[in-house]
Amino acid sequence: MATKKVEVVKHGEQAEMTFLEHLEVLRWHIIRSLAAIALFAIVMFLSNEFIFDRVLFGPKYADFPTYRWFCPLAERMCDGPTFSVQTVTVEEKFITHLKVSIILGIVVAFPYIFWEIWSFIKPGLYPKERRAARGMVWICSGLFLLGISFGYYIITPFALIFLTGWQIATDIIVSTPTLTSYVNSITFYTLPAGIVFEMPIVVYFLSKIGLMSPQFMRQYRRMAIVIILVVSGIITPPDVLTQFLIGIPIFILYEVSIVISDRVVKAQEKEMAE
């Protein structure tokens, strides 16, 4: 008796896709992410008065929250930095306006961008891996925005006061950075902080694929502390208080990353033993 061949077709996330179909799906994730960036960039562009006066130049004013918080601890934090900003080319204000709008568009749209990335990666994971990574979008987005806030409210004010107040043997030189230079400085103090705060997420995935282990991180803990303190000393005034103010949160992230890596490795060892 001949048996009738039954073809099983998988649908949804279980469906097998060709390489070109994967590229098509990825293309739409990228398009939607770019559309979100463009939308928020337009909003930022139209809100130029608030963005420039209160956000971008906020750390320049004495009423900035950070200066009020730390005024009782350090006298030089009471008045804020003293400098003026200038433009030296005809198109500088317009180009900077566009640049700032795009950067802020990326920052505000980051949770959605990461959701699109995760939506592309998630179908390729096993059910157990999906459960282990539950809440990844919220955690990753929260860490990034927390890092941005840390860079904006902590690193930026201290760096501006120190760098604009630095004297090189004469009072003739006056701090008048260009608008482009000022925006680049603010970007340098904030965006990298957002990326650094993703350390636990990066360590999680590196531990999953075997490129990172808790033993390695514990072995080089002292070296990590030295690097953190050196970097903190470079971007802050030369006193212990501000150096540790910058370094301690980063060190805490390092220790949290060790705990995460340890849990990942133990879970993998338990799974292999079963």
PDB file of C-alpha atoms in Angstrom:
ATOM      1  CA  MET A   1       0.000   0.000   0.000  1.00  0.00           C
ATOM      2  CA  ALA A   2       1.530   3.274  -1.064  1.00  0.00           C
ATOM      3  CA  THR A   3       1.885   5.930   1.553  1.00  0.00           C
ATOM      4  CA  LYS A   4       0.887   9.448   0.730  1.00  0.00           C
ATOM      5  CA  LYS A   5       3.647  11.984   1.277  1.00  0.00           C
ATOM      6  CA  VAL A   6       2.594  14.822   3.475  1.00  0.00           C
ATOM      7  CA  GLU A   7       4.444  18.104   3.150  1.00  0.00           C
ATOM      8  CA  VAL A   8       4.762  20.045   6.373  1.00  0.00           C
ATOM      9  CA  VAL A   9       4.944  23.755   5.889  1.00  0.00           C
ATOM     10  CA  LYS A  10       6.165  25.989   8.721  1.00  0.00           C
ATOM     11  CA  HIS A  11       4.791  29.430   9.105  1.00  0.00           C
ATOM     12  CA  GLY A  12       5.799  32.558  10.975  1.00  0.00           C
ATOM     13  CA  GLU A  13       9.047  32.563  12.872  1.00  0.00           C
ATOM     14  CA  GLN A  14       9.589  28.858  12.212  1.00  0.00           C
ATOM     15  CA  ALA A  15       9.516  29.238   8.469  1.00  0.00           C
ATOM     16  CA  GLU A  16      12.825  28.679   6.708  1.00  0.00           C
ATOM     17  CA  MET A  17      13.921  31.681   4.708  1.00  0.00           C
ATOM     18  CA  THR A  18      16.450  32.036   1.954  1.00  0.00           C
ATOM     19  CA  PHE A  19      19.403  34.397   2.199  1.00  0.00           C
ATOM     20  CA  LEU A  20      17.695  36.926  -0.067  1.00  0.00           C
ATOM     21  CA  GLU A  21      14.516  36.765   2.012  1.00  0.00           C
ATOM     22  CA  HIS A  22      16.581  37.497   5.126  1.00  0.00           C
ATOM     23  CA  LEU A  23      18.116  40.474   3.351  1.00  0.00           C
ATOM     24  CA  GLU A  24      14.652  41.737   2.428  1.00  0.00           C
ATOM     25  CA  VAL A  25      13.496  41.491   6.047  1.00  0.00           C
ATOM     26  CA  LEU A  26      16.672  43.247   7.207  1.00  0.00           C
ATOM     27  CA  ARG A  27      16.149  45.966   4.624  1.00  0.00           C
ATOM     28  CA  TRP A  28      12.730  46.807   6.036  1.00  0.00           C
ATOM     29  CA  HIS A  29      14.081  46.853   9.591  1.00  0.00           C
ATOM     30  CA  ILE A  30      16.727  49.348   8.456  1.00  0.00           C
ATOM     31  CA  ILE A  31      14.185  51.450   6.553  1.00  0.00           C
ATOM     32  CA  ARG A  32      11.885  51.683   9.576  1.00  0.00           C
ATOM     33  CA  SER A  33      14.833  52.577  11.824  1.00  0.00           C
ATOM     34  CA  LEU A  34      15.962  55.331   9.455  1.00  0.00           C
ATOM     35  CA  ALA A  35      12.387  56.606   9.243  1.00  0.00           C
ATOM     36  CA  ALA A  36      12.235  56.839  13.051  1.00  0.00           C
ATOM     37  CA  ILE A  37      15.534  58.732  13.129  1.00  0.00           C
ATOM     38  CA  ALA A  38      14.290  61.109  10.419  1.00  0.00           C
ATOM     39  CA  LEU A  39      11.004  61.705  12.260  1.00  0.00           C
ATOM     40  CA  PHE A  40      12.678  62.548  15.567  1.00  0.00           C
ATOM     41  CA  ALA A  41      15.365  64.594  13.796  1.00  0.00           C
ATOM     42  CA  ILE A  42      12.641  66.744  12.220  1.00  0.00           C
ATOM     43  CA  VAL A  43      11.040  67.251  15.643  1.00  0.00           C
ATOM     44  CA  MET A  44      14.417  68.286  17.071  1.00  0.00           C
ATOM     45  CA  PHE A  45      15.080  70.590  14.130  1.00  0.00           C
ATOM     46  CA  LEU A  46      11.772  72.391  14.677  1.00  0.00           C
ATOM     47  CA  SER A  47      12.431  72.658  18.435  1.00  0.00           C
ATOM     48  CA  ASN A  48      15.711  74.482  17.906  1.00  0.00           C
ATOM     49  CA  GLU A  49      15.138  77.177  20.550  1.00  0.00           C
ATOM     50  CA  PHE A  50      14.641  74.681  23.372  1.00  0.00           C
ATOM     51  CA  ILE A  51      17.283  72.254  22.069  1.00  0.00           C
ATOM     52  CA  PHE A  52      20.025  74.868  21.807  1.00  0.00           C
ATOM     53  CA  ASP A  53      19.150  77.207  24.682  1.00  0.00           C
ATOM     54  CA  ARG A  54      18.234  74.664  27.367  1.00  0.00           C
ATOM     55  CA  VAL A  55      19.757  71.343  26.257  1.00  0.00           C
ATOM     56  CA  LEU A  56      22.900  71.966  24.235  1.00  0.00           C
ATOM     57  CA  PHE A  57      23.991  75.108  26.091  1.00  0.00           C
ATOM     58  CA  GLY A  58      22.463  74.034  29.408  1.00  0.00           C
ATOM     59  CA  PRO A  59      25.864  73.061  30.919  1.00  0.00           C
ATOM     60  CA  LYS A  60      27.103  76.590  30.141  1.00  0.00           C
ATOM     61  CA  TYR A  61      24.670  78.276  32.547  1.00  0.00           C
ATOM     62  CA  ALA A  62      25.169  78.612  36.310  1.00  0.00           C
ATOM     63  CA  ASP A  63      21.616  77.333  37.002  1.00  0.00           C
ATOM     64  CA  PHE A  64      22.399  73.928  35.462  1.00  0.00           C
ATOM     65  CA  PRO A  65      21.355  71.223  37.990  1.00  0.00           C
ATOM     66  CA  THR A  66      24.861  69.763  38.338  1.00  0.00           C
ATOM     67  CA  TYR A  67      26.332  73.075  39.471  1.00  0.00           C
ATOM     68  CA  ARG A  68      23.634  73.461  42.128  1.00  0.00           C
ATOM     69  CA  TRP A  69      24.214  69.909  43.356  1.00  0.00           C
ATOM     70  CA  PHE A  70      27.986  70.199  43.700  1.00  0.00           C
ATOM     71  CA  CYS A  71      28.289  73.861  44.676  1.00  0.00           C
ATOM     72  CA  PRO A  72      28.485  72.980  48.421  1.00  0.00           C
ATOM     73  CA  LEU A  73      31.368  70.573  47.673  1.00  0.00           C
ATOM     74  CA  ALA A  74      33.481  72.698  45.328  1.00  0.00           C
ATOM     75  CA  GLU A  75      33.401  76.485  45.047  1.00  0.00           C
ATOM     76  CA  ARG A  76      34.367  76.513  41.376  1.00  0.00           C
ATOM     77  CA  MET A  77      31.189  74.549  40.582  1.00  0.00           C
ATOM     78  CA  CYS A  78      28.934  77.398  41.770  1.00  0.00           C
ATOM     79  CA  ASP A  79      29.275  79.728  38.784  1.00  0.00           C
ATOM     80  CA  GLY A  80      29.658  77.276  35.919  1.00  0.00           C
ATOM     81  CA  PRO A  81      32.151  77.680  33.051  1.00  0.00           C
ATOM     82  CA  THR A  82      32.963  81.076  31.569  1.00  0.00           C
ATOM     83  CA  PHE A  83      33.324  81.162  27.792  1.00  0.00           C
ATOM     84  CA  SER A  84      31.561  82.397  24.672  1.00  0.00           C
ATOM     85  CA  VAL A  85      30.774  80.490  21.486  1.00  0.00           C
ATOM     86  CA  GLN A  86      31.335  81.832  17.989  1.00  0.00           C
ATOM     87  CA  THR A  87      30.825  80.803  14.373  1.00  0.00           C
ATOM     88  CA  VAL A  88      33.586  81.330  11.818  1.00  0.00           C
ATOM     89  CA  THR A  89      31.890  80.276   8.585  1.00  0.00           C
ATOM     90  CA  VAL A  90      28.677  81.372   6.898  1.00  0.00           C
ATOM     91  CA  GLU A  91      27.098  77.924   6.885  1.00  0.00           C
ATOM     92  CA  GLU A  92      28.286  76.781  10.332  1.00  0.00           C
ATOM     93  CA  LYS A  93      25.051  77.538  12.209  1.00  0.00           C
ATOM     94  CA  PHE A  94      22.862  75.741   9.671  1.00  0.00           C
ATOM     95  CA  ILE A  95      25.161  72.713   9.345  1.00  0.00           C
ATOM     96  CA  THR A  96      25.437  72.454  13.125  1.00  0.00           C
ATOM     97  CA  HIS A  97      21.653  72.712  13.442  1.00  0.00           C
ATOM     98  CA  LEU A  98      21.274  69.736  11.084  1.00  0.00           C
ATOM     99  CA  LYS A  99      24.023  67.780  12.840  1.00  0.00           C
ATOM    100  CA  VAL A 100      22.544  68.284  16.299  1.00  0.00           C
ATOM    101  CA  SER A 101      19.058  67.341  15.062  1.00  0.00           C
ATOM    102  CA  ILE A 102      20.328  64.078  13.556  1.00  0.00           C
ATOM    103  CA  ILE A 103      22.372  63.152  16.640  1.00  0.00           C
ATOM    104  CA  LEU A 104      19.441  63.784  18.973  1.00  0.00           C
ATOM    105  CA  GLY A 105      17.164  61.936  16.550  1.00  0.00           C
ATOM    106  CA  ILE A 106      19.401  58.868  16.907  1.00  0.00           C
ATOM    107  CA  VAL A 107      19.486  59.167  20.706  1.00  0.00           C
ATOM    108  CA  VAL A 108      15.714  59.525  21.090  1.00  0.00           C
ATOM    109  CA  ALA A 109      15.003  56.794  18.526  1.00  0.00           C
ATOM    110  CA  PHE A 110      17.537  54.367  20.045  1.00  0.00           C
ATOM    111  CA  PRO A 111      14.958  52.227  21.912  1.00  0.00           C
ATOM    112  CA  TYR A 112      12.980  51.761  18.700  1.00  0.00           C
ATOM    113  CA  ILE A 113      16.147  51.108  16.666  1.00  0.00           C
ATOM    114  CA  PHE A 114      17.249  48.431  19.103  1.00  0.00           C
ATOM    115  CA  TRP A 115      13.745  46.936  19.042  1.00  0.00           C
ATOM    116  CA  GLU A 116      14.040  46.618  15.250  1.00  0.00           C
ATOM    117  CA  ILE A 117      17.469  44.983  15.599  1.00  0.00           C
ATOM    118  CA  TRP A 118      16.163  42.598  18.243  1.00  0.00           C
ATOM    119  CA  SER A 119      13.107  41.761  16.118  1.00  0.00           C
ATOM    120  CA  PHE A 120      15.479  40.649  13.365  1.00  0.00           C
ATOM    121  CA  ILE A 121      17.710  38.580  15.669  1.00  0.00           C
ATOM    122  CA  LYS A 122      15.058  37.045  17.925  1.00  0.00           C
ATOM    123  CA  PRO A 123      13.521  34.531  15.431  1.00  0.00           C
ATOM    124  CA  GLY A 124      16.933  32.857  15.071  1.00  0.00           C
ATOM    125  CA  LEU A 125      17.211  32.095  18.789  1.00  0.00           C
ATOM    126  CA  TYR A 126      16.134  28.946  20.585  1.00  0.00           C
ATOM    127  CA  PRO A 127      13.138  29.259  22.954  1.00  0.00           C
ATOM    128  CA  LYS A 128      15.433  28.943  25.984  1.00  0.00           C
ATOM    129  CA  GLU A 129      17.660  31.732  24.663  1.00  0.00           C
ATOM    130  CA  ARG A 130      14.629  33.946  24.100  1.00  0.00           C
ATOM    131  CA  ARG A 131      13.483  33.428  27.673  1.00  0.00           C
ATOM    132  CA  ALA A 132      16.965  34.206  28.991  1.00  0.00           C
ATOM    133  CA  ALA A 133      17.062  37.431  26.963  1.00  0.00           C
ATOM    134  CA  ARG A 134      13.567  38.564  27.934  1.00  0.00           C
ATOM    135  CA  GLY A 135      13.404  42.307  28.458  1.00  0.00           C
ATOM    136  CA  MET A 136      16.596  42.875  26.472  1.00  0.00           C
ATOM    137  CA  VAL A 137      15.174  45.879  24.598  1.00  0.00           C
ATOM    138  CA  TRP A 138      14.179  47.648  27.805  1.00  0.00           C
ATOM    139  CA  ILE A 139      17.450  46.862  29.571  1.00  0.00           C
ATOM    140  CA  CYS A 140      19.652  47.886  26.652  1.00  0.00           C
ATOM    141  CA  SER A 141      17.693  51.079  26.020  1.00  0.00           C
ATOM    142  CA  GLY A 142      17.671  51.958  29.707  1.00  0.00           C
ATOM    143  CA  LEU A 143      21.436  51.490  30.034  1.00  0.00           C
ATOM    144  CA  PHE A 144      22.094  53.603  26.942  1.00  0.00           C
ATOM    145  CA  LEU A 145      19.892  56.481  28.106  1.00  0.00           C
ATOM    146  CA  LEU A 146      21.353  56.218  31.614  1.00  0.00           C
ATOM    147  CA  GLY A 147      24.841  56.505  30.118  1.00  0.00           C
ATOM    148  CA  ILE A 148      23.800  59.516  28.039  1.00  0.00           C
ATOM    149  CA  SER A 149      22.397  61.169  31.167  1.00  0.00           C
ATOM    150  CA  PHE A 150      25.579  60.388  33.096  1.00  0.00           C
ATOM    151  CA  GLY A 151      27.699  61.939  30.352  1.00  0.00           C
ATOM    152  CA  TYR A 152      25.455  64.994  30.109  1.00  0.00           C
ATOM    153  CA  TYR A 153      24.921  65.739  33.808  1.00  0.00           C
ATOM    154  CA  ILE A 154      28.243  64.546  35.263  1.00  0.00           C
ATOM    155  CA  ILE A 155      31.061  64.330  32.714  1.00  0.00           C
ATOM    156  CA  THR A 156      30.151  67.380  30.605  1.00  0.00           C
ATOM    157  CA  PRO A 157      29.903  70.017  33.387  1.00  0.00           C
ATOM    158  CA  PHE A 158      33.161  68.977  35.058  1.00  0.00           C
ATOM    159  CA  ALA A 159      34.987  68.756  31.736  1.00  0.00           C
ATOM    160  CA  LEU A 160      33.752  72.184  30.588  1.00  0.00           C
ATOM    161  CA  ILE A 161      34.767  73.907  33.820  1.00  0.00           C
ATOM    162  CA  PHE A 162      38.199  72.301  33.783  1.00  0.00           C
ATOM    163  CA  LEU A 163      39.016  72.740  30.091  1.00  0.00           C
ATOM    164  CA  THR A 164      37.640  76.262  29.595  1.00  0.00           C
ATOM    165  CA  GLY A 165      39.296  77.436  32.798  1.00  0.00           C
ATOM    166  CA  TRP A 166      42.711  76.020  31.932  1.00  0.00           C
ATOM    167  CA  GLN A 167      45.400  78.704  31.699  1.00  0.00           C
ATOM    168  CA  ILE A 168      48.719  78.434  29.847  1.00  0.00           C
ATOM    169  CA  ALA A 169      50.882  81.050  31.538  1.00  0.00           C
ATOM    170  CA  THR A 170      49.013  84.097  30.213  1.00  0.00           C
ATOM    171  CA  ASP A 171      45.632  85.802  30.551  1.00  0.00           C
ATOM    172  CA  ILE A 172      45.688  87.052  26.964  1.00  0.00           C
ATOM    173  CA  ILE A 173      44.106  83.848  25.630  1.00  0.00           C
ATOM    174  CA  VAL A 174      40.321  83.860  25.987  1.00  0.00           C
ATOM    175  CA  SER A 175      38.109  80.783  25.583  1.00  0.00           C
ATOM    176  CA  THR A 176      35.942  81.352  22.510  1.00  0.00           C
ATOM    177  CA  PRO A 177      35.370  77.927  20.967  1.00  0.00           C
ATOM    178  CA  THR A 178      33.503  77.630  17.700  1.00  0.00           C
ATOM    179  CA  LEU A 179      29.970  76.279  17.642  1.00  0.00           C
ATOM    180  CA  THR A 180      31.218  73.174  15.831  1.00  0.00           C
ATOM    181  CA  SER A 181      33.924  72.598  18.442  1.00  0.00           C
ATOM    182  CA  TYR A 182      31.444  72.974  21.296  1.00  0.00           C
ATOM    183  CA  VAL A 183      28.952  70.533  19.754  1.00  0.00           C
ATOM    184  CA  ASN A 184      31.742  68.016  19.088  1.00  0.00           C
ATOM    185  CA  SER A 185      32.830  68.269  22.729  1.00  0.00           C
ATOM    186  CA  ILE A 186      29.307  67.696  24.073  1.00  0.00           C
ATOM    187  CA  THR A 187      28.916  64.737  21.712  1.00  0.00           C
ATOM    188  CA  PHE A 188      32.264  63.306  22.847  1.00  0.00           C
ATOM    189  CA  TYR A 189      31.257  63.493  26.517  1.00  0.00           C
ATOM    190  CA  THR A 190      27.787  61.967  26.116  1.00  0.00           C
ATOM    191  CA  LEU A 191      27.533  59.402  23.296  1.00  0.00           C
ATOM    192  CA  PRO A 192      30.586  57.330  24.368  1.00  0.00           C
ATOM    193  CA  ALA A 193      29.154  57.250  27.906  1.00  0.00           C
ATOM    194  CA  GLY A 194      25.961  55.726  26.511  1.00  0.00           C
ATOM    195  CA  ILE A 195      28.021  53.086  24.713  1.00  0.00           C
ATOM    196  CA  VAL A 196      30.170  52.341  27.799  1.00  0.00           C
ATOM    197  CA  PHE A 197      27.035  51.740  29.860  1.00  0.00           C
ATOM    198  CA  GLU A 198      26.175  48.899  27.463  1.00  0.00           C
ATOM    199  CA  MET A 199      29.096  46.945  28.940  1.00  0.00           C
ATOM    200  CA  PRO A 200      26.896  44.369  30.755  1.00  0.00           C
ATOM    201  CA  ILE A 201      24.984  43.625  27.535  1.00  0.00           C
ATOM    202  CA  VAL A 202      28.194  43.245  25.515  1.00  0.00           C
ATOM    203  CA  VAL A 203      29.706  40.964  28.170  1.00  0.00           C
ATOM    204  CA  TYR A 204      26.514  38.885  28.219  1.00  0.00           C
ATOM    205  CA  PHE A 205      26.715  38.099  24.502  1.00  0.00           C
ATOM    206  CA  LEU A 206      30.503  37.634  24.534  1.00  0.00           C
ATOM    207  CA  SER A 207      30.097  35.145  27.382  1.00  0.00           C
ATOM    208  CA  LYS A 208      27.356  33.327  25.460  1.00  0.00           C
ATOM    209  CA  ILE A 209      29.725  32.690  22.536  1.00  0.00           C
ATOM    210  CA  GLY A 210      32.720  31.907  24.729  1.00  0.00           C
ATOM    211  CA  LEU A 211      34.821  35.007  24.060  1.00  0.00           C
ATOM    212  CA  MET A 212      34.547  36.309  27.632  1.00  0.00           C
ATOM    213  CA  SER A 213      34.689  34.596  31.010  1.00  0.00           C
ATOM    214  CA  PRO A 214      34.364  35.763  34.622  1.00  0.00           C
ATOM    215  CA  GLN A 215      37.825  34.353  35.343  1.00  0.00           C
ATOM    216  CA  PHE A 216      39.353  36.605  32.678  1.00  0.00           C
ATOM    217  CA  MET A 217      37.556  39.686  33.993  1.00  0.00           C
ATOM    218  CA  ARG A 218      38.582  38.953  37.589  1.00  0.00           C
ATOM    219  CA  GLN A 219      42.177  38.325  36.525  1.00  0.00           C
ATOM    220  CA  TYR A 220      42.425  41.736  34.861  1.00  0.00           C
ATOM    221  CA  ARG A 221      40.308  43.638  37.398  1.00  0.00           C
ATOM    222  CA  ARG A 222      43.269  45.669  38.671  1.00  0.00           C
ATOM    223  CA  MET A 223      44.240  46.665  35.153  1.00  0.00           C
ATOM    224  CA  ALA A 224      40.633  47.680  34.487  1.00  0.00           C
ATOM    225  CA  ILE A 225      40.634  49.858  37.629  1.00  0.00           C
ATOM    226  CA  VAL A 226      43.823  51.611  36.513  1.00  0.00           C
ATOM    227  CA  ILE A 227      42.387  52.254  33.030  1.00  0.00           C
ATOM    228  CA  ILE A 228      39.130  53.588  34.506  1.00  0.00           C
ATOM    229  CA  LEU A 229      40.982  55.961  36.855  1.00  0.00           C
ATOM    230  CA  VAL A 230      43.313  57.177  34.097  1.00  0.00           C
ATOM    231  CA  VAL A 231      40.414  57.899  31.736  1.00  0.00           C
ATOM    232  CA  SER A 232      38.486  59.582  34.557  1.00  0.00           C
ATOM    233  CA  GLY A 233      41.523  61.723  35.359  1.00  0.00           C
ATOM    234  CA  ILE A 234      41.884  62.819  31.733  1.00  0.00           C
ATOM    235  CA  ILE A 235      38.320  64.047  31.286  1.00  0.00           C
ATOM    236  CA  THR A 236      37.865  65.625  34.732  1.00  0.00           C
ATOM    237  CA  PRO A 237      39.637  68.254  36.844  1.00  0.00           C
ATOM    238  CA  PRO A 238      42.737  66.934  38.651  1.00  0.00           C
ATOM    239  CA  ASP A 239      41.187  66.188  42.037  1.00  0.00           C
ATOM    240  CA  VAL A 240      40.237  62.922  43.682  1.00  0.00           C
ATOM    241  CA  LEU A 241      36.544  63.741  44.219  1.00  0.00           C
ATOM    242  CA  THR A 242      35.606  64.230  40.578  1.00  0.00           C
ATOM    243  CA  GLN A 243      37.901  61.433  39.418  1.00  0.00           C
ATOM    244  CA  PHE A 244      36.112  58.932  41.636  1.00  0.00           C
ATOM    245  CA  LEU A 245      32.744  60.470  40.776  1.00  0.00           C
ATOM    246  CA  ILE A 246      33.353  59.439  37.174  1.00  0.00           C
ATOM    247  CA  GLY A 247      35.201  56.193  37.864  1.00  0.00           C
ATOM    248  CA  ILE A 248      32.956  54.542  40.455  1.00  0.00           C
ATOM    249  CA  PRO A 249      29.858  54.075  38.211  1.00  0.00           C
ATOM    250  CA  ILE A 250      32.041  52.581  35.468  1.00  0.00           C
ATOM    251  CA  PHE A 251      33.692  50.235  37.978  1.00  0.00           C
ATOM    252  CA  ILE A 252      30.244  49.178  39.235  1.00  0.00           C
ATOM    253  CA  LEU A 253      29.302  48.339  35.642  1.00  0.00           C
ATOM    254  CA  TYR A 254      32.468  46.239  35.393  1.00  0.00           C
ATOM    255  CA  GLU A 255      31.561  44.303  38.548  1.00  0.00           C
ATOM    256  CA  VAL A 256      27.981  43.802  37.336  1.00  0.00           C
ATOM    257  CA  SER A 257      29.394  42.485  34.062  1.00  0.00           C
ATOM    258  CA  ILE A 258      31.464  39.919  35.993  1.00  0.00           C
ATOM    259  CA  VAL A 259      28.328  38.678  37.770  1.00  0.00           C
ATOM    260  CA  ILE A 260      26.456  38.436  34.461  1.00  0.00           C
ATOM    261  CA  SER A 261      29.311  36.551  32.792  1.00  0.00           C
ATOM    262  CA  ASP A 262      29.513  34.164  35.761  1.00  0.00           C
ATOM    263  CA  ARG A 263      25.791  33.383  35.549  1.00  0.00           C
ATOM    264  CA  VAL A 264      25.966  32.798  31.798  1.00  0.00           C
ATOM    265  CA  VAL A 265      28.915  30.412  32.135  1.00  0.00           C
ATOM    266  CA  LYS A 266      27.290  28.488  35.003  1.00  0.00           C
ATOM    267  CA  ALA A 267      24.038  28.164  33.042  1.00  0.00           C
ATOM    268  CA  GLN A 268      25.947  26.790  30.050  1.00  0.00           C
ATOM    269  CA  GLU A 269      27.848  24.315  32.240  1.00  0.00           C
ATOM    270  CA  LYS A 270      24.597  23.144  33.833  1.00  0.00           C
ATOM    271  CA  GLU A 271      23.005  22.695  30.414  1.00  0.00           C
ATOM    272  CA  MET A 272      25.963  20.642  29.172  1.00  0.00           C
ATOM    273  CA  ALA A 273      25.861  18.463  32.297  1.00  0.00           C
ATOM    274  CA  GLU A 274      22.211  17.624  31.634  1.00  0.00           C
TER     275      GLU A 274
END
